[in-house]
mmCIF file of C-alpha atoms in Angstrom:
data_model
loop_
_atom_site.group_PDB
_atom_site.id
_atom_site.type_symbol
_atom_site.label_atom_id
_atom_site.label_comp_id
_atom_site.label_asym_id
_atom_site.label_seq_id
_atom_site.Cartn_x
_atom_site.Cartn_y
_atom_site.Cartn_z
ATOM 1 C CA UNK A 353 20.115 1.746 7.635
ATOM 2 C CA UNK A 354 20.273 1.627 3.812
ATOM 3 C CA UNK A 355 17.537 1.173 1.373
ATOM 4 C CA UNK A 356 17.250 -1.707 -0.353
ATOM 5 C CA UNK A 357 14.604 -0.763 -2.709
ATOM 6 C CA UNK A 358 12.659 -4.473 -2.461
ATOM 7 C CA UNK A 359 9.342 -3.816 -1.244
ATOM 8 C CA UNK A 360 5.953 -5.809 -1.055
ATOM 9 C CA UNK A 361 2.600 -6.163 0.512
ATOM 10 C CA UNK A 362 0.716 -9.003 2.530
ATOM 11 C CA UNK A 363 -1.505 -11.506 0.805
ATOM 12 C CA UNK A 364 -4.385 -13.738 1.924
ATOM 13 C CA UNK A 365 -2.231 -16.051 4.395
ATOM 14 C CA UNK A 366 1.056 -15.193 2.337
ATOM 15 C CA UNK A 367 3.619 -12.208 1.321
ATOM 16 C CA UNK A 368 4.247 -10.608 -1.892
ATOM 17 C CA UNK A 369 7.689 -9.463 -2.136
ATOM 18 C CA UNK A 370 9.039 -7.054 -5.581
ATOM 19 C CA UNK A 371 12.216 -6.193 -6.301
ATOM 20 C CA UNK A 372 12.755 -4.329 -9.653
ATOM 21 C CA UNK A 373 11.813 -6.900 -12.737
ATOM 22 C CA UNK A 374 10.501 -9.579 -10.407
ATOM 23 C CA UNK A 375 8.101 -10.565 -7.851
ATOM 24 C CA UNK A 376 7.364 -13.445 -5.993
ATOM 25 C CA UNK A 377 4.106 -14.515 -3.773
ATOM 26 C CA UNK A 378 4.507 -16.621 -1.171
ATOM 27 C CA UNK A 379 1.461 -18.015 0.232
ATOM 28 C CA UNK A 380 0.956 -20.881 3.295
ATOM 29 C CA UNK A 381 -1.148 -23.482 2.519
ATOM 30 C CA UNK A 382 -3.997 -25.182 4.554
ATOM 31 C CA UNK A 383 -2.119 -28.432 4.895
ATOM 32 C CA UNK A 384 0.902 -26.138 6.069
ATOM 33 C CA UNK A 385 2.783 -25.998 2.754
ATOM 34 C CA UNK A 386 4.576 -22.502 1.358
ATOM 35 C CA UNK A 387 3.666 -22.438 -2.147
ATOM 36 C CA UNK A 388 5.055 -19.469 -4.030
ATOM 37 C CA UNK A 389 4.788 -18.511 -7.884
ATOM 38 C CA UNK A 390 7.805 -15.947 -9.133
ATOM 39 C CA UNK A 391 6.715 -13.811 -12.013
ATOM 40 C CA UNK A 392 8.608 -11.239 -13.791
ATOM 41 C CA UNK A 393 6.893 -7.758 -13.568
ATOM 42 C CA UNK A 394 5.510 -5.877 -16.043
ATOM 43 C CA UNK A 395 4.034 -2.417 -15.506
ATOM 44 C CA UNK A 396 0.343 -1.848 -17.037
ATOM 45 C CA UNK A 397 1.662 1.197 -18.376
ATOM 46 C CA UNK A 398 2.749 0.810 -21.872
ATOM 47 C CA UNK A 399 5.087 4.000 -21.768
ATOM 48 C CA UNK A 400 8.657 4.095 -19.472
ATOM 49 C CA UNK A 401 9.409 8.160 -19.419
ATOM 50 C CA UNK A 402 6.380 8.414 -16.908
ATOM 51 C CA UNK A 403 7.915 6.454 -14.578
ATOM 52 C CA UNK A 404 11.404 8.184 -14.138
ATOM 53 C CA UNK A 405 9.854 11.350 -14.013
ATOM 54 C CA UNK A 406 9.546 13.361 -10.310
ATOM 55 C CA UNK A 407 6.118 14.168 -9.422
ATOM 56 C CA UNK A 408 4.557 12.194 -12.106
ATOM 57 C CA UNK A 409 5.920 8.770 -11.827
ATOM 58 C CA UNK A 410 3.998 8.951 -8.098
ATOM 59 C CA UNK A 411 1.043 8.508 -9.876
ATOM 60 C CA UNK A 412 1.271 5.784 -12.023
ATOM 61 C CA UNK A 413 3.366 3.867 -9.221
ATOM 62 C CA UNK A 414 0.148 4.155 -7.233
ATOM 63 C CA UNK A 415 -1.623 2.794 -10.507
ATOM 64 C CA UNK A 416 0.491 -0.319 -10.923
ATOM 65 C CA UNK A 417 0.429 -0.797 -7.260
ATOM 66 C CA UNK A 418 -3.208 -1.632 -7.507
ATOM 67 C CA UNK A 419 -3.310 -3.564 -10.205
ATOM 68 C CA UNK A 420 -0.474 -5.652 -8.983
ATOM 69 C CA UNK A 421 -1.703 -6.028 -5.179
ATOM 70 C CA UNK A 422 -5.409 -7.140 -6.542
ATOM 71 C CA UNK A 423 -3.310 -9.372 -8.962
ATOM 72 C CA UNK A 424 -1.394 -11.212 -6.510
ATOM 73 C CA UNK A 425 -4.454 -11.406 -3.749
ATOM 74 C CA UNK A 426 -6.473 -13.125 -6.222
ATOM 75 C CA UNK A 427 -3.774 -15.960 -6.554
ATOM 76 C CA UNK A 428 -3.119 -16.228 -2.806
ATOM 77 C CA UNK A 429 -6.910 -16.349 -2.679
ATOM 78 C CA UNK A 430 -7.131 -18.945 -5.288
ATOM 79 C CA UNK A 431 -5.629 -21.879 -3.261
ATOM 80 C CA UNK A 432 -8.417 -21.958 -1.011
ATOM 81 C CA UNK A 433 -11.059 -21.576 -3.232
ATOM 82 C CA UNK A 434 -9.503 -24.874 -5.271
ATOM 83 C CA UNK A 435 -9.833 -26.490 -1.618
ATOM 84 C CA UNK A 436 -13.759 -25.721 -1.560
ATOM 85 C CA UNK A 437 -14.718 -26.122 -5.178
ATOM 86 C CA UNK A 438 -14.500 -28.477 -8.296
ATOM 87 C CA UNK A 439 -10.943 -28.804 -9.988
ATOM 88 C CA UNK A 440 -11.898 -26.919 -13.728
ATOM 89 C CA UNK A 441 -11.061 -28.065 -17.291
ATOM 90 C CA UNK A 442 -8.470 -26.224 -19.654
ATOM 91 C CA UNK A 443 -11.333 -24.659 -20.936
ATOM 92 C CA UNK A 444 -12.992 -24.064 -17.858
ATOM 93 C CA UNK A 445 -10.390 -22.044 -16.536
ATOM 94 C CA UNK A 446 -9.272 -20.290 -19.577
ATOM 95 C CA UNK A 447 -12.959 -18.710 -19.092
ATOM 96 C CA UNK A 448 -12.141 -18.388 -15.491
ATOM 97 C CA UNK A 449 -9.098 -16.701 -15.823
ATOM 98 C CA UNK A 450 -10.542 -14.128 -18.174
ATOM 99 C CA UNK A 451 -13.616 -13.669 -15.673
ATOM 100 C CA UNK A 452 -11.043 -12.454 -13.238
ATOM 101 C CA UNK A 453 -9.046 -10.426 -15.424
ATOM 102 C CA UNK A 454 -12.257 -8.547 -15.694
ATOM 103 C CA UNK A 455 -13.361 -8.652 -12.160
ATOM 104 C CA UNK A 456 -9.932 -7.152 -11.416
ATOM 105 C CA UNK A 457 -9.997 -4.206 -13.830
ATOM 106 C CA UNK A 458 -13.285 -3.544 -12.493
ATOM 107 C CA UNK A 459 -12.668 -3.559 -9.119
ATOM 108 C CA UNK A 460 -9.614 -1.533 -9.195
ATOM 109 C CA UNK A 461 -11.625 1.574 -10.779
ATOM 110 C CA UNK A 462 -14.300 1.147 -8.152
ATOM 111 C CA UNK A 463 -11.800 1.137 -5.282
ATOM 112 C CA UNK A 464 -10.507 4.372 -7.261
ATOM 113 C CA UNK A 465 -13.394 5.659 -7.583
ATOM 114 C CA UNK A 466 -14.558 4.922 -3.981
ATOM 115 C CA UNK A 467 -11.560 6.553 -1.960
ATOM 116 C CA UNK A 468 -11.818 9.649 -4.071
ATOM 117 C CA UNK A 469 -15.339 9.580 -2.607
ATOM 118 C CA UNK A 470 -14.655 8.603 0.586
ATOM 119 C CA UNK A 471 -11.680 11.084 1.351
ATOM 120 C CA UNK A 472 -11.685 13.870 -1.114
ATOM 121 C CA UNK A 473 -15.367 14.737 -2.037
ATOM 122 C CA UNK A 474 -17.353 13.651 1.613
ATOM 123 C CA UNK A 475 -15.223 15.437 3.788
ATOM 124 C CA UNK A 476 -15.552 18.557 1.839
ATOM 125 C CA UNK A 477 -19.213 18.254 1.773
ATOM 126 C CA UNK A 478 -19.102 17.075 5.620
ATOM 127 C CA UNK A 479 -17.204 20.577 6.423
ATOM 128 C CA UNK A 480 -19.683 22.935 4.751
ATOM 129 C CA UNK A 481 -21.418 22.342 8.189
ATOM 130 C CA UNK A 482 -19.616 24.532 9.875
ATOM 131 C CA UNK A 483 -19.642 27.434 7.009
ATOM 132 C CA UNK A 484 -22.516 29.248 8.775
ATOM 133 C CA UNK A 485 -20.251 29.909 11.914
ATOM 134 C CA UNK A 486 -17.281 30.833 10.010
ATOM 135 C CA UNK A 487 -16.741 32.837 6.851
ATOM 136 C CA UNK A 488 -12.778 31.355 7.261
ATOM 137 C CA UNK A 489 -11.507 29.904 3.947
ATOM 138 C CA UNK A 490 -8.715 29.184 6.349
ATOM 139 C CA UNK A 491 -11.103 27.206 9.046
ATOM 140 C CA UNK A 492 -13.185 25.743 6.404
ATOM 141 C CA UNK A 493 -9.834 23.766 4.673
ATOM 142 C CA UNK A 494 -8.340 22.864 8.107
ATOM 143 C CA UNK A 495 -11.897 21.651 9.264
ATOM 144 C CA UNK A 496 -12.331 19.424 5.798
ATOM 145 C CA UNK A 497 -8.307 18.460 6.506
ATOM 146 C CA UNK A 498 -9.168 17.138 10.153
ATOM 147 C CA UNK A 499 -12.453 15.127 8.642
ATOM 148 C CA UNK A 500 -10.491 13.680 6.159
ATOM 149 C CA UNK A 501 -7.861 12.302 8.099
ATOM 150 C CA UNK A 502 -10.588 10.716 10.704
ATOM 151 C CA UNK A 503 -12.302 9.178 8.370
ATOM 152 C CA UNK A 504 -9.062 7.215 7.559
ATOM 153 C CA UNK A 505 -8.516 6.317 11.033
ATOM 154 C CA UNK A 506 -11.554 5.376 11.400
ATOM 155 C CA UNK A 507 -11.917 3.290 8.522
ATOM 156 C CA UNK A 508 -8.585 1.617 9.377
ATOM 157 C CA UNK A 509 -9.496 0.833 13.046
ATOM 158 C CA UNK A 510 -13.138 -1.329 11.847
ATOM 159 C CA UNK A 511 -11.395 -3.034 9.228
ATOM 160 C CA UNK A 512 -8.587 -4.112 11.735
ATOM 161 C CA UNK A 513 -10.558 -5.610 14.260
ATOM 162 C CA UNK A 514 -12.256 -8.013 11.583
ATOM 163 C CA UNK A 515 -10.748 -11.615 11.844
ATOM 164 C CA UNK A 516 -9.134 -12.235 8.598
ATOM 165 C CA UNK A 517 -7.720 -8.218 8.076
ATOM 166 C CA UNK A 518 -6.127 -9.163 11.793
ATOM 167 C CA UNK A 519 -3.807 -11.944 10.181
ATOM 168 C CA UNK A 520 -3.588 -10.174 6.993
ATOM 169 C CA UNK A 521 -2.043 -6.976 8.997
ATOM 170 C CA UNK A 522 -0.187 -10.047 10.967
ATOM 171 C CA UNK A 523 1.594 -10.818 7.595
ATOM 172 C CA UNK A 524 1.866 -7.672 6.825
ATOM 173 C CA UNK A 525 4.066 -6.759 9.690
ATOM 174 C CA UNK A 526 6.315 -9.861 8.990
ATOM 175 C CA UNK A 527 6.433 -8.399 5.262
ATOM 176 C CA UNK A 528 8.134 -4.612 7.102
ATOM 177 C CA UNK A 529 10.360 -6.836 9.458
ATOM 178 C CA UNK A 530 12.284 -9.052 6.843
ATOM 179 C CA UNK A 531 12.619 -5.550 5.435
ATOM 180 C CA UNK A 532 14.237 -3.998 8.318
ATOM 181 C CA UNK A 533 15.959 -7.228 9.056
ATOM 182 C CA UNK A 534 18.022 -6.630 6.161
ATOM 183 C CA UNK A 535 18.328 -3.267 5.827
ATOM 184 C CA UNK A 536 19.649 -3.025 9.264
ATOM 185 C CA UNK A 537 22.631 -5.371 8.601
ATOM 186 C CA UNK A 538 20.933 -9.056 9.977
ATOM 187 C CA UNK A 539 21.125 -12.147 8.581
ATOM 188 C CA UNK A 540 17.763 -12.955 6.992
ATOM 189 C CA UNK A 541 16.321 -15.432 10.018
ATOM 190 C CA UNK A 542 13.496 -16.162 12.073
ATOM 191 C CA UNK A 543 15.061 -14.726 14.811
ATOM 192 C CA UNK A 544 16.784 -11.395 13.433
ATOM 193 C CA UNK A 545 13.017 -10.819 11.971
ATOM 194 C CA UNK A 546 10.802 -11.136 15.163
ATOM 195 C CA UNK A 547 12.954 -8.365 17.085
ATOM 196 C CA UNK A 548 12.988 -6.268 13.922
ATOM 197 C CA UNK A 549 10.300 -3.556 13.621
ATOM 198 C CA UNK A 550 7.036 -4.002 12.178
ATOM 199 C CA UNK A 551 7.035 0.011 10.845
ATOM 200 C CA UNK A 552 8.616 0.647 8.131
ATOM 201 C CA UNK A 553 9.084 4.358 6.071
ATOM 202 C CA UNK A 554 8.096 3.130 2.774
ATOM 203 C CA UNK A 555 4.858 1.600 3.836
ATOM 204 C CA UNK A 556 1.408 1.599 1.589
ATOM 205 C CA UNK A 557 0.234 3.147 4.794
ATOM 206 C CA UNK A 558 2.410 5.830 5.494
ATOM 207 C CA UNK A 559 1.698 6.893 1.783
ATOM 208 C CA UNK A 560 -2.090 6.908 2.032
ATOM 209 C CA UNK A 561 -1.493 8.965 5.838
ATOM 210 C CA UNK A 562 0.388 11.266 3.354
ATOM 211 C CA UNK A 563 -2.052 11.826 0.904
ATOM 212 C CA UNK A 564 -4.238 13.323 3.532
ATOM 213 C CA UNK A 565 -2.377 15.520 4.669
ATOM 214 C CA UNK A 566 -0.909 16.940 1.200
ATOM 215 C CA UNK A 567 -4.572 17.003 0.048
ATOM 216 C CA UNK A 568 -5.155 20.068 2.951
ATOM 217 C CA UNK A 569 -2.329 22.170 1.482
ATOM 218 C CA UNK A 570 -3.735 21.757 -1.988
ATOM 219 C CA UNK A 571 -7.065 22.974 -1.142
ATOM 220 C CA UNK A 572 -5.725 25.746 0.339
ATOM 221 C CA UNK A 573 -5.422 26.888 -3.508
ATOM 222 C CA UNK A 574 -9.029 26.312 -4.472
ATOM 223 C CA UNK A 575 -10.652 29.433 -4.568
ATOM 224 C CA UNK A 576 -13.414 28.889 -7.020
ATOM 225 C CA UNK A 577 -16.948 30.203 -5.951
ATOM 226 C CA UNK A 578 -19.155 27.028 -7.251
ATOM 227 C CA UNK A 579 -19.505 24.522 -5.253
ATOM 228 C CA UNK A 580 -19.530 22.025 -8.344
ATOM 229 C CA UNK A 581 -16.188 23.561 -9.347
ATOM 230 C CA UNK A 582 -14.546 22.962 -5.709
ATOM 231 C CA UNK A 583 -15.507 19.175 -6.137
ATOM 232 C CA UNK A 584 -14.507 18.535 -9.372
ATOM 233 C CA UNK A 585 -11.349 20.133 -9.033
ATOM 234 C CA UNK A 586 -10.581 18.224 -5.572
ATOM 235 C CA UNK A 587 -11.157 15.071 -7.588
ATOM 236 C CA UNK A 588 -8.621 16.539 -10.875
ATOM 237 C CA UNK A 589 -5.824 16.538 -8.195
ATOM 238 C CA UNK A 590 -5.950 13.286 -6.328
ATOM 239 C CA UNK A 591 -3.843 12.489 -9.211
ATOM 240 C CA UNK A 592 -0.851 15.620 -8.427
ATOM 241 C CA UNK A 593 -1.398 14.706 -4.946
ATOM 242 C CA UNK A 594 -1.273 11.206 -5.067
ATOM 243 C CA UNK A 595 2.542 11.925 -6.661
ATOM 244 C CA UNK A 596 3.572 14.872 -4.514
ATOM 245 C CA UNK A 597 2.622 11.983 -1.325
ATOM 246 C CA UNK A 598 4.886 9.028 -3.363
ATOM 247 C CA UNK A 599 7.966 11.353 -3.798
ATOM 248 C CA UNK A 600 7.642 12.294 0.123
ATOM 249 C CA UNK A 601 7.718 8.772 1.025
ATOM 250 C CA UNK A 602 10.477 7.782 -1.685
ATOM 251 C CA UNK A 603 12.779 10.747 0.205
ATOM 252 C CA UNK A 604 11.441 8.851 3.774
ATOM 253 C CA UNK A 605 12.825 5.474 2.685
ATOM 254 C CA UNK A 606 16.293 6.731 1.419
ATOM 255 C CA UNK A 607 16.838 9.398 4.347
ATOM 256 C CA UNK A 608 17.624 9.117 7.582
ATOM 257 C CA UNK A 609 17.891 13.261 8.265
ATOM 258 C CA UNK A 610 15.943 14.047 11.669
ATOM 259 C CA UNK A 611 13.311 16.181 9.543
ATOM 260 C CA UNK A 612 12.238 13.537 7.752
ATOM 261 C CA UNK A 613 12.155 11.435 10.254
ATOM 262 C CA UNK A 614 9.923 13.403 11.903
ATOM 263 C CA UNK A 615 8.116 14.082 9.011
ATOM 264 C CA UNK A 616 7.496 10.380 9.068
ATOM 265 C CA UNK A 617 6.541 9.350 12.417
ATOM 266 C CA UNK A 618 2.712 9.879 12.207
ATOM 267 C CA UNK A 619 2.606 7.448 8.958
ATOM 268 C CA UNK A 620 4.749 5.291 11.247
ATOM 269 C CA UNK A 621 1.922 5.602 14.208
ATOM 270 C CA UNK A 622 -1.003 5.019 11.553
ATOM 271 C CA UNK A 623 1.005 1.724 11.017
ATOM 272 C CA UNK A 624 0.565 0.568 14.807
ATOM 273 C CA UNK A 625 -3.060 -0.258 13.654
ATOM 274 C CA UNK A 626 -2.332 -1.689 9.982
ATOM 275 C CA UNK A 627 1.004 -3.824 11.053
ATOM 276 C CA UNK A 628 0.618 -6.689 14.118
ATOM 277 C CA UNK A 629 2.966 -9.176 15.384
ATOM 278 C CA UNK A 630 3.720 -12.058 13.093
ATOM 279 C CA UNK A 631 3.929 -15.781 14.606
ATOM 280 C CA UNK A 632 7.030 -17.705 13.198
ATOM 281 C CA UNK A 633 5.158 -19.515 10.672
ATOM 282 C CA UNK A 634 4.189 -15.872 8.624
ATOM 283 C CA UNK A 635 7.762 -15.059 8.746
ATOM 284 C CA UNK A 636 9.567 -17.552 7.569
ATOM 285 C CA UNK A 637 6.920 -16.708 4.401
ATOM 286 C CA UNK A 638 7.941 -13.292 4.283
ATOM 287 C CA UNK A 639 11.782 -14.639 4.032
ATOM 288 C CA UNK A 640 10.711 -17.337 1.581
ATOM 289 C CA UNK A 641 8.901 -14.712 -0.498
ATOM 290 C CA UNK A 642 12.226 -12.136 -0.128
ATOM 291 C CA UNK A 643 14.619 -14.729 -1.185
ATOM 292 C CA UNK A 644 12.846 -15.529 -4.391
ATOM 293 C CA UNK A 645 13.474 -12.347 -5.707
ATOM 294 C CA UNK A 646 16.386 -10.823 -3.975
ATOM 295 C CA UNK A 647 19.813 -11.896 -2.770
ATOM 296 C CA UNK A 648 20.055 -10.253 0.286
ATOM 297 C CA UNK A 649 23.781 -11.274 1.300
ATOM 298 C CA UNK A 650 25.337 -10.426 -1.580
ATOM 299 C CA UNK A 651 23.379 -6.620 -1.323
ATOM 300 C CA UNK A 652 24.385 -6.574 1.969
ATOM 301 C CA UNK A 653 28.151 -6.967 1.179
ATOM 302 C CA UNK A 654 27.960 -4.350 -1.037
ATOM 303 C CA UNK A 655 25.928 -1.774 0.755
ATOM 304 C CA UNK A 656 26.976 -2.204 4.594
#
């Protein structure tokens, strides 16, 4: 297996698929039509040197990769809302369009703002609990380690038994198995996709399972006495840890050494909850959203 670099995420009822300078969103219609809009890419961050450099390009990856995945789920989600409201003027949605570029900036702080919450500063405050039976800095970070990482699995397992995030996570394993389909050598088909695998290294998932666990060995270094100090510094390094995590899973997706491979394999279990099995239809989205942007054939011939 070789890396082909393309990557993407899954949609409401469609794929996203990116490959350098380009994306393309493929999306299946009510009436059982693929539509699919192919945009080039821009990054939201106005400067390039961040991005190439190790341990700091992580972090505005993650950055873009929010802005980008709200972007394209509000245009899969657009195509049913046209199907339940009034067609708009020009100037209607000019407004509209606006409205949403808004609604989008906002949201993407809050969800920001709500995982540092949710895994960084809770845990910590869940694991002072325990401080009267141990006076183990050692304990204490494990402890706040182990909460953290349940809350994740926790929060992953409600959201996947909900009824839409079941055939979101449905496309979203058809997104890893074009992947894989290709990477492993296959022609890009129905059938070379449903027995490919549904994990894949370089998953969204695998990354988040990885910020966990790189946020225990960082707090190993707090040592501050105030309580108010411990927080606020937890929250200054989501940021390095966010890009340590990135440049573990960028190694993941271009390796295939054992270590790493182990080093992967819980990410790749996390993804047994976050990645189902796609019906026909959801792939042959996923390979109408991969051939948009990427010619797989002639990257095969070169590569394998």
């Amino acid at each position: 297996m070789k890396s082909s670099n393309i990557g993407g995420q899954a949609v409401l009822e469609g794929i996203m698929m990116r490959n350098g300078g380009k994306y393309s969103v493929a999306v299946r219609k009510s009436d059982g039509e693929i539509a699919v809009d192919v945009q080039d890419y821009h990054s939201v961050i106005p400067w390039k040197a961040p991005l190439k450099i190790p341990f700091i390009r992580g972090i505005f990856s993650f950055i873009d990769s929010l802005v980008l995945g709200m972007k394209t789920l509000m245009f899969s989600a657009s195509f049913f809302e046209e199907e339940e409201g009034e067609i708009l003027t020009e100037k209607e949605a000019q407004k509209q369009e606006k409205q949403d570029r808004i609604f989008m900036t906002v949201t993407v702080v809050l969800a920001v703002v709500i995982a540092i919450a949710l895994f960084m500063v809770l845990p910590y405050f869940l694991s002072s609990f325990v401080e009267k039976y141990t006076s183990s800095r050692t304990a204490m970070t494990v402890f706040e380690g182990v909460i953290r990482v349940a809350i994740f699995l926790i929060y992953v397992f409600l959201i996947s038994r909900t009824k839409d995030i079941k055939r979101t996570f449905m496309y979203h394993g058809a997104e890893h198995k074009c992947i894989n389909c290709i990477e492993h050598g296959m022609e890009l088909n129905v059938e070379n996709v449903r027995k490919s695998s549904k994990q894949h290294k370089r998953c969204g998932t695998s990354f988040l399972f990885f910020v966990m666990i790189v946020s225990i060995i960082f707090c190993f270094f707090i040592t501050a006495e105030s309580q108010v100090a411990r927080v606020l510094i937890r929250i200054a390094m989501f940021p390095l840890i966010s890009g340590v995590s990135y440049e573990i899973i960028r190694l993941a997706g271009n390796s295939d050494n054992v270590l790493v491979n182990l080093l992967s394999r819980p990410g790749l279990w996390v993804q047994n909850m976050t990645t189902k099995e796609p019906d026909d239809g959801m792939i042959e989205v996923g390979i109408r959203a991969v051939e948009e942007v990427f010619d797989w054939r002639a990257w095969q011939k070169e590569n394998l």
